[in-house]
Tab-separated table of C-alpha atoms and ligand atoms in Angstrom:
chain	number	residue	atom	x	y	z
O	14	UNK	CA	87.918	123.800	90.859
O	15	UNK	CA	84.880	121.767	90.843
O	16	UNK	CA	85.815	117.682	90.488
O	17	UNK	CA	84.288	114.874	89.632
O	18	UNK	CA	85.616	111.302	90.534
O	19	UNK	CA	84.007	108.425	89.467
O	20	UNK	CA	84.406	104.616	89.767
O	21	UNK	CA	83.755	102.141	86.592
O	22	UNK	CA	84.663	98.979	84.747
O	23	UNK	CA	84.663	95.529	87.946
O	24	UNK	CA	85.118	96.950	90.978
O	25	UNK	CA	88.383	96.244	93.068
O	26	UNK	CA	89.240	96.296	97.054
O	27	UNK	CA	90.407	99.456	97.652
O	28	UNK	CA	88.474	101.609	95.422
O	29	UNK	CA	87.061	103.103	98.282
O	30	UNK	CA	90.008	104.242	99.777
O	31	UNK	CA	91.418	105.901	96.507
O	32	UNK	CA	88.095	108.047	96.992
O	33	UNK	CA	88.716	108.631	100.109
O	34	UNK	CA	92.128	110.182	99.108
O	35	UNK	CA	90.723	111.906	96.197
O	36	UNK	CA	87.899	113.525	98.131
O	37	UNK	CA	89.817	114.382	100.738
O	38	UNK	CA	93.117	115.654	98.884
O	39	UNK	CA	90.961	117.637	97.124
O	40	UNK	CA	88.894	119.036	99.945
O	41	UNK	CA	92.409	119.967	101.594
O	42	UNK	CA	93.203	122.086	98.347
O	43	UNK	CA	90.176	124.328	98.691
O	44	UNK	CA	88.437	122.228	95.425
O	45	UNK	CA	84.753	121.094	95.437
O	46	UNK	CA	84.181	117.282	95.260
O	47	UNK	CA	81.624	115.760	93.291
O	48	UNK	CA	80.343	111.757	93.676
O	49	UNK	CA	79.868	110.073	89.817
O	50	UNK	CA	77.774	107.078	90.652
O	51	UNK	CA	77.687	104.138	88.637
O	52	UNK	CA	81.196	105.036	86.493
O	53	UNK	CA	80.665	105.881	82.636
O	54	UNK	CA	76.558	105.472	82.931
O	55	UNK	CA	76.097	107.700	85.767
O	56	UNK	CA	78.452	110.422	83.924
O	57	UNK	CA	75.511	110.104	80.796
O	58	UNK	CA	72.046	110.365	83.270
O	59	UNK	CA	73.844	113.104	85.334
O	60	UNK	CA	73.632	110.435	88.490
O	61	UNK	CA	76.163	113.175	90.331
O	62	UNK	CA	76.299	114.138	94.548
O	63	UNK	CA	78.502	116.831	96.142
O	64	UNK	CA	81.251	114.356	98.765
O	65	UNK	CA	82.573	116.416	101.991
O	66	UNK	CA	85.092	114.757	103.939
O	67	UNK	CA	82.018	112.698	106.162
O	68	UNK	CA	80.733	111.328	103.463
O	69	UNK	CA	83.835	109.272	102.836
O	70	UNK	CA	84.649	107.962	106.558
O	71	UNK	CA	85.606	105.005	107.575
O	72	UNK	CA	85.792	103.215	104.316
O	73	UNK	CA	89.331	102.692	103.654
O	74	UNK	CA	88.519	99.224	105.096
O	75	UNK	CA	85.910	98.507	103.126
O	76	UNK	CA	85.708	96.709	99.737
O	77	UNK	CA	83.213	97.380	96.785
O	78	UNK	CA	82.798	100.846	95.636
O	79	UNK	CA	80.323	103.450	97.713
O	80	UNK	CA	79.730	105.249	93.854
O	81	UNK	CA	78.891	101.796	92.545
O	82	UNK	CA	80.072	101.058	88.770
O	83	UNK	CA	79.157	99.574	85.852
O	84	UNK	CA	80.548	98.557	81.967
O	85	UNK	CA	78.668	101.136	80.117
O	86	UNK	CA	77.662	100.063	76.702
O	87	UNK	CA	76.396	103.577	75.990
O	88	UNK	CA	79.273	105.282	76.749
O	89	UNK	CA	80.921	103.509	73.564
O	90	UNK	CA	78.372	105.334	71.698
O	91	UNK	CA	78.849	109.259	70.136
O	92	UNK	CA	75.488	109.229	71.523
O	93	UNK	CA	76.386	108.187	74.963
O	94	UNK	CA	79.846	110.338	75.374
O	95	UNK	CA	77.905	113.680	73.850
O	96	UNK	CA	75.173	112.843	77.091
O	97	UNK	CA	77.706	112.486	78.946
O	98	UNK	CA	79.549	115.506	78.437
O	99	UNK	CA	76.630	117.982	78.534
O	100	UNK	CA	76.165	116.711	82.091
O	101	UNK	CA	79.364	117.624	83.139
O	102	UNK	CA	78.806	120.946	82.024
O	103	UNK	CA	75.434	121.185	83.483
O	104	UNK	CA	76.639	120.437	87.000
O	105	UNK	CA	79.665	122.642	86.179
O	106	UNK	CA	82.553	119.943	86.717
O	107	UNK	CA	85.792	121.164	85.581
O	108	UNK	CA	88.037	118.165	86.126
O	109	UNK	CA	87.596	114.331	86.219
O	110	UNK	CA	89.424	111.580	88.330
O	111	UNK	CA	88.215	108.165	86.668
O	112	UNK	CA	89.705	104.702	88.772
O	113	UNK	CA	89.331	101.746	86.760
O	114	UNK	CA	91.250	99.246	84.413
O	115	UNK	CA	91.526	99.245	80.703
O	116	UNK	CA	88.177	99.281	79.553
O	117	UNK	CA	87.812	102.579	81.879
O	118	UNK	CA	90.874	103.953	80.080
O	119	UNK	CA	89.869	103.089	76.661
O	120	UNK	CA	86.458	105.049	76.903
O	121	UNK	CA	88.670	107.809	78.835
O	122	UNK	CA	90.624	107.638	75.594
O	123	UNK	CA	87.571	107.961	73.112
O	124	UNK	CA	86.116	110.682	75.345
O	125	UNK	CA	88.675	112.774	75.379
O	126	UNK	CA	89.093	112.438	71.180
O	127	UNK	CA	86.045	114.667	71.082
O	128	UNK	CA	85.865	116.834	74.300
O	129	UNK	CA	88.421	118.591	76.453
O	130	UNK	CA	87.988	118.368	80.342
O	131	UNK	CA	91.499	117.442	82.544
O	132	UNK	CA	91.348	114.625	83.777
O	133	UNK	CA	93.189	111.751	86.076
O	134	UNK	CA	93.301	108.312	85.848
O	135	UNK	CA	93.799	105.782	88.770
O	136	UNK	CA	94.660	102.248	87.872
O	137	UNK	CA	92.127	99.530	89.979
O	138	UNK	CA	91.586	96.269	88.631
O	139	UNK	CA	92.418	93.065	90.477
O	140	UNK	CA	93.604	92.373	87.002
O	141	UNK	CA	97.281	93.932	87.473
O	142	UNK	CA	97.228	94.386	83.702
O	143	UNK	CA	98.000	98.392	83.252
O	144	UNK	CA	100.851	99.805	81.776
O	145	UNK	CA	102.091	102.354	83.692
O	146	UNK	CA	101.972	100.728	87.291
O	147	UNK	CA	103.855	97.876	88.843
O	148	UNK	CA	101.111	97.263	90.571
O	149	UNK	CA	96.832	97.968	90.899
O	150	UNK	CA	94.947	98.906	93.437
O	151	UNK	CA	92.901	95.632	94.380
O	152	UNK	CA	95.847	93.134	92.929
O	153	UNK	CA	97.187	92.440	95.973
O	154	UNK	CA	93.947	91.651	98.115
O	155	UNK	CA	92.523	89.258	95.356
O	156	UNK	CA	95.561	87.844	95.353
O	157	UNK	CA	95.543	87.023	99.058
O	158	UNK	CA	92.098	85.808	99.123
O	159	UNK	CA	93.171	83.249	96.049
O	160	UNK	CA	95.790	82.412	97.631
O	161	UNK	CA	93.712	81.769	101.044
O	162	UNK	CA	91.319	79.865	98.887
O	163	UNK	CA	93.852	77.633	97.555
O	164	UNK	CA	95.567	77.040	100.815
O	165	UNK	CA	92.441	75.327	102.045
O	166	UNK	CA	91.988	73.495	98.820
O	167	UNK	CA	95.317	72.121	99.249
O	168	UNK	CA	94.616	70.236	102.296
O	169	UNK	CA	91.445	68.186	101.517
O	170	UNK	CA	93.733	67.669	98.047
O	171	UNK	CA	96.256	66.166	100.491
O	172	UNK	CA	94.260	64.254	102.501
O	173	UNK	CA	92.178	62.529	99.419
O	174	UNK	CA	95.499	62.119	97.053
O	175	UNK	CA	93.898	64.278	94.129
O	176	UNK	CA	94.333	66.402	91.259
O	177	UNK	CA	92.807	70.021	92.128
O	178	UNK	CA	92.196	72.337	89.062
O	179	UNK	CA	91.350	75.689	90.335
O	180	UNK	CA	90.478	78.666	88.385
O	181	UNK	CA	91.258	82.324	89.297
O	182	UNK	CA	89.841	85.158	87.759
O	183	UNK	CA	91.418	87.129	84.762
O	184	UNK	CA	89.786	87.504	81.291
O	185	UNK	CA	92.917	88.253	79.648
O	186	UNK	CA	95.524	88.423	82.273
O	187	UNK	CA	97.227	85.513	84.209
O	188	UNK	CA	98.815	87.441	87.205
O	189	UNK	CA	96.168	86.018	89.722
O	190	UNK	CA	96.916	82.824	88.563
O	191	UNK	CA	100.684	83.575	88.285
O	192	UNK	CA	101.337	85.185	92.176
O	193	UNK	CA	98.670	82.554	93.766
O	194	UNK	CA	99.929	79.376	91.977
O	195	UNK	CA	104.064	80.574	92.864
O	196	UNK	CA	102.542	81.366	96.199
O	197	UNK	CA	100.593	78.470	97.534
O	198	UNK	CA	102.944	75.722	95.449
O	199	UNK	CA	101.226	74.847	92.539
O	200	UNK	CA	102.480	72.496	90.059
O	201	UNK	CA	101.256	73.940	87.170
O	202	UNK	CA	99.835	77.369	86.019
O	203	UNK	CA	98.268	78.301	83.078
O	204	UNK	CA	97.413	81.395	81.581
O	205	UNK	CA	95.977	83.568	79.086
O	206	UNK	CA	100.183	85.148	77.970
O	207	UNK	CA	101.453	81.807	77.145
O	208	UNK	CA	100.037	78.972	74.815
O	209	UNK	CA	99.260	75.985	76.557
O	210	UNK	CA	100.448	73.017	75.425
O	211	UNK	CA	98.299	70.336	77.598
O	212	UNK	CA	100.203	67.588	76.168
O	213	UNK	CA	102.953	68.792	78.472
O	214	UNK	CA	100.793	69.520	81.496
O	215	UNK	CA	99.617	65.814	81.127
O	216	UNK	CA	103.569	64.630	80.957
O	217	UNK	CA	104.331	66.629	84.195
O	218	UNK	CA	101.048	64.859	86.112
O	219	UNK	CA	102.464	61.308	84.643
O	220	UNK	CA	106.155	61.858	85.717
O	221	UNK	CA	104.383	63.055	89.166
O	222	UNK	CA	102.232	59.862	89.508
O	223	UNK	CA	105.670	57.721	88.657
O	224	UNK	CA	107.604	59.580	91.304
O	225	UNK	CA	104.260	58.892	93.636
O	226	UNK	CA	103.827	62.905	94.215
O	227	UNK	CA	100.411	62.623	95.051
O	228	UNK	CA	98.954	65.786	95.153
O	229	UNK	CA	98.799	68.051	91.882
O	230	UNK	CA	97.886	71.754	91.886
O	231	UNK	CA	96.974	73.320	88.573
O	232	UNK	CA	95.770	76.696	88.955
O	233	UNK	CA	94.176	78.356	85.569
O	234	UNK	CA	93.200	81.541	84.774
O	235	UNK	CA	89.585	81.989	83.665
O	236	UNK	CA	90.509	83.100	80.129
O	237	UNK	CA	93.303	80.677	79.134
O	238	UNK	CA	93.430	79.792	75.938
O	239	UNK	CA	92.893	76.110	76.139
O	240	UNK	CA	90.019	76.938	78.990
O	241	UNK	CA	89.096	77.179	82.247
O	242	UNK	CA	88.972	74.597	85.092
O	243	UNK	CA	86.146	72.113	83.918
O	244	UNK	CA	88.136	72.189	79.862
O	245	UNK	CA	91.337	71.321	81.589
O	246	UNK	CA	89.664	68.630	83.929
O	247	UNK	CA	87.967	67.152	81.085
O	248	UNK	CA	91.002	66.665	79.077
O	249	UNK	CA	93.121	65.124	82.182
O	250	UNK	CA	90.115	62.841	83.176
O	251	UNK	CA	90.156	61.454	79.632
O	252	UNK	CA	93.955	60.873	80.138
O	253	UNK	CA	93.797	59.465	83.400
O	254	UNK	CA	90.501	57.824	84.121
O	255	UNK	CA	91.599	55.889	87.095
O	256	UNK	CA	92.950	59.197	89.130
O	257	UNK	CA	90.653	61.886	91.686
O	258	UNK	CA	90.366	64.632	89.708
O	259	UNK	CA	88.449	67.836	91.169
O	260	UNK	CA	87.676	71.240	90.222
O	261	UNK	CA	87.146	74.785	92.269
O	262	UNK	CA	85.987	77.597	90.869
O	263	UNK	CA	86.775	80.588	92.529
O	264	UNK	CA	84.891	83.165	90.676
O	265	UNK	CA	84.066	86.728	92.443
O	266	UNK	CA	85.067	86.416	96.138
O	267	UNK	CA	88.178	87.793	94.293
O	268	UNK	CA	87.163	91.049	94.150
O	269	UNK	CA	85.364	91.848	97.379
O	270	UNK	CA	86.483	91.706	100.982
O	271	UNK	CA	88.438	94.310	103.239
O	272	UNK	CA	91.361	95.999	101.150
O	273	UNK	CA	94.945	94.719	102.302
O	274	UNK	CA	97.027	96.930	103.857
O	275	UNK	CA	99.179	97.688	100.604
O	276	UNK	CA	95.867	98.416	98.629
O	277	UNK	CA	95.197	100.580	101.292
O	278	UNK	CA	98.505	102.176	101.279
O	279	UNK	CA	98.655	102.074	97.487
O	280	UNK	CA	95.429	103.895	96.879
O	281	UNK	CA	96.180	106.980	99.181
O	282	UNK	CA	98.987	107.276	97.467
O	283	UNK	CA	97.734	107.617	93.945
O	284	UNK	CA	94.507	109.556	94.866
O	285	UNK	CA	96.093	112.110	96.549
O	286	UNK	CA	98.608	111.933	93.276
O	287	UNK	CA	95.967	112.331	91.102
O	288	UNK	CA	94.625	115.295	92.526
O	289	UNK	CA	97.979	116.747	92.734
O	290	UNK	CA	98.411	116.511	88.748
O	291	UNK	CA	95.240	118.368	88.528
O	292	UNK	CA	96.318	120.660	90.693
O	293	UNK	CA	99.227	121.091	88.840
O	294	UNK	CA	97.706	121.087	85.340
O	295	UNK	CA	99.009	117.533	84.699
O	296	UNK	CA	95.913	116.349	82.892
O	297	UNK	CA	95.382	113.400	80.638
O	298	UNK	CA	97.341	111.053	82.213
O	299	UNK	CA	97.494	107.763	84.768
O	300	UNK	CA	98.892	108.030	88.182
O	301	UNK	CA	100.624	104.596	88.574
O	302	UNK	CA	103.290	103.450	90.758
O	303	UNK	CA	106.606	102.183	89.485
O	304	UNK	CA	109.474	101.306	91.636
O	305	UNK	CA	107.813	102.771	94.401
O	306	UNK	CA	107.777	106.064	93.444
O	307	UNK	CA	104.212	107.744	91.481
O	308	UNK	CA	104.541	108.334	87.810
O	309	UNK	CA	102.621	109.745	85.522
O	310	UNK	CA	101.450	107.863	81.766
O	311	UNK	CA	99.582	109.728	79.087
O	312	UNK	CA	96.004	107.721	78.838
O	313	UNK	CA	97.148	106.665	75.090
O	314	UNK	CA	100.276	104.749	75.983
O	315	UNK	CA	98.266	102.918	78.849
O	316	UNK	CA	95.938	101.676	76.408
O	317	UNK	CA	98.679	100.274	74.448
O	318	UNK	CA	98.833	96.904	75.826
O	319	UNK	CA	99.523	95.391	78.711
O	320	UNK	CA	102.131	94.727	81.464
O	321	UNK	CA	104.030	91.240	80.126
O	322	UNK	CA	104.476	88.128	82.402
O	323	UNK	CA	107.989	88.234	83.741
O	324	UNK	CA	109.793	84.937	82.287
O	325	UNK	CA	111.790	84.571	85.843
O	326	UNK	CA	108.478	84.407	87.555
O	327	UNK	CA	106.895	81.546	84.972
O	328	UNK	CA	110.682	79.603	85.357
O	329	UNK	CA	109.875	79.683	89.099
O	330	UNK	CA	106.828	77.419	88.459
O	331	UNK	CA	108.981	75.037	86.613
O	332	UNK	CA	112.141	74.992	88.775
O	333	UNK	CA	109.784	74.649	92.085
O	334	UNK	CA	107.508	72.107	91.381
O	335	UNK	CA	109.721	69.551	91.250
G	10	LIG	O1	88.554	92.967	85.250
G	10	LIG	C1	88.399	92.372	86.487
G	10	LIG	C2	87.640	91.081	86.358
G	10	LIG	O2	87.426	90.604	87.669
G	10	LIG	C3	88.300	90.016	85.489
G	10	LIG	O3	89.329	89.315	86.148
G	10	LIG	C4	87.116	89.164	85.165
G	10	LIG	O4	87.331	88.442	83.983
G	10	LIG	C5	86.015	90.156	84.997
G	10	LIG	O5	86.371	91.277	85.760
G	10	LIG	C6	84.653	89.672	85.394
G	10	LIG	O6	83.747	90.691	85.176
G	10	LIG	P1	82.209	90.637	85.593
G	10	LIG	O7	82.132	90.768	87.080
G	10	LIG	O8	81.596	91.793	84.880
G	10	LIG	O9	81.698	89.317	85.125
């Protein structure tokens, strides 16, 4: 079998090393690995290289992606996908593996509407937002680098007696902001699941000034849906003109950087899953990881929607920052 495996939608740390297990898995089955580059838009200009096992050493420690991606407008197009499709044939590819988050998934979706080719989905987005996996590959170093980030913050908040509004990244998910706020202590965290009613974030920074707490952590995620960091500072500084009010954006360091050891561990695990269900004929579907074991979700139902915010984890924020 002759695959292709392609990288596409923001790029996460440890995309490298689920091609690295997907390459190699593959080369270990007797199959023939071909490089996509640039995800969806490489597909449509027939940007495609044969990958031997060389060609993908030594970069399970290394973020980015060596195939490169991109959002491909094109691709959306009947245009676009019927491009795309005659340059799979052309170069002869007879199964896909496609790592990426929803918006990879959705055009895997429309793709596959019109043309038959197996293929296997790996979930990696910093985003944690797929159904079908507790976790993504690249979640849990973005998360650590946030939570590095806000660490430091922390301490020149101390020292100056301020309010800190940081915002993480996550367009329409709030897990950054939900595992780096619990994690380094925040007071408040806001995102994109649950309506945010500033009235009571600007209670909880008044009882806090009464009880003479004097540092205040709110970390937001980019797309909440009052705003990011500078709407929320705004709003606070117009409440409380007399108090040191600062902002930190924390924008893409997020997504590069060395993969942490469970991205690592988590993307060899699900590329050399995903070339097992091609193997196996298991086609149209995401390998994803739930209670530690892989499983399997047809690419319609991870489309669906997205993981929800555990309640327990959102009462932790309350029931700690007192
Ligand atoms: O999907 C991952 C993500 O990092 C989101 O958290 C963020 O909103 C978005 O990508 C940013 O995308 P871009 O790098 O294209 O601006």
């Amino acid at each position: 079998m002759k695959i292709g495996i392609l990288t596409s939608g923001g790029d996460s740390p440890g995309m490298n090393a689920a091609i690295r297990a997907v390459v190699r898995t593959g080369i270990y089955y007797g199959m023939e690995m071909m490089g996509i580059r640039r995800g969806y838009q490489g597909m449509i200009e027939g940007d495609i290289i044969p990958l031997q096992t060389t060609d993908v050493s030594d970069i399970i420690k290394r973020g980015g992606t060596i195939l490169k991606t991109s959002r491909s407008k094109e691709f959306m197009t009947d245009a676009g996908m019927q491009k795309a499709y005659n340059q799979l044939m052309h170069h002869n590819i007879e199964g896909l593996v496609m790592c990426g988050g929803d918006g990879t998934f959705r055009g895997a979706v429309h793709f596959f509407e019109k043309y038959t080719i197996p293929a296997v989905g790996i979930p990696c987005t910093i985003d944690k937002d797929i159904i079908g996996s507790d976790y993504t590959i690249g979640f849990d170093t973005a998360v650590n680098t946030a939570v590095e980030a806000i660490d430091k913050i922390k301490d020149t908040a101390e020292a100056h007696n301020r309010i800190f509004i940081i915002e993480v990244m996550g367009r329409d998910a709030g897990y950054i902001a939900l595992y780096s706020g619990i994690a380094s202590g925040a007071e408040d965290i806001l995102i994109p699941e649950e309506v945010t009613d500033i009235t009571e974030v600007i209670d909880r920074i008044d009882r806090d000034e009464r009880r003479k707490k004097t540092v205040h952590l709110i970390v937001v995620a980019e797309g909440d849906d009052f705003g990011g960091a500078r709407e929320v500072s705004s709003k606070i500084i117009e409440q409380f003109p007399l108090l040191d009010v600062r902002t930190s954006v924390l924008g893409h360091i997020q997504r590069g950087g060395n993969p942490s050891c469970a991205d690592r561990i988590l993307a060899s695990r699900l590329g050399h899953a995903a070339i097992l269900a091609l193997k196996n004929g298991n086609t149209q579907v995401m390998a994803g990881i739930v209670n530690n074991e892989v499983v399997y979700t047809p690419f319609k139902n991870v489309v669906k929607g997205c993981n929800p915010i555990s309640k327990d984890m959102l009462e932790l924020i309350r029931v700690l920052a007192i």
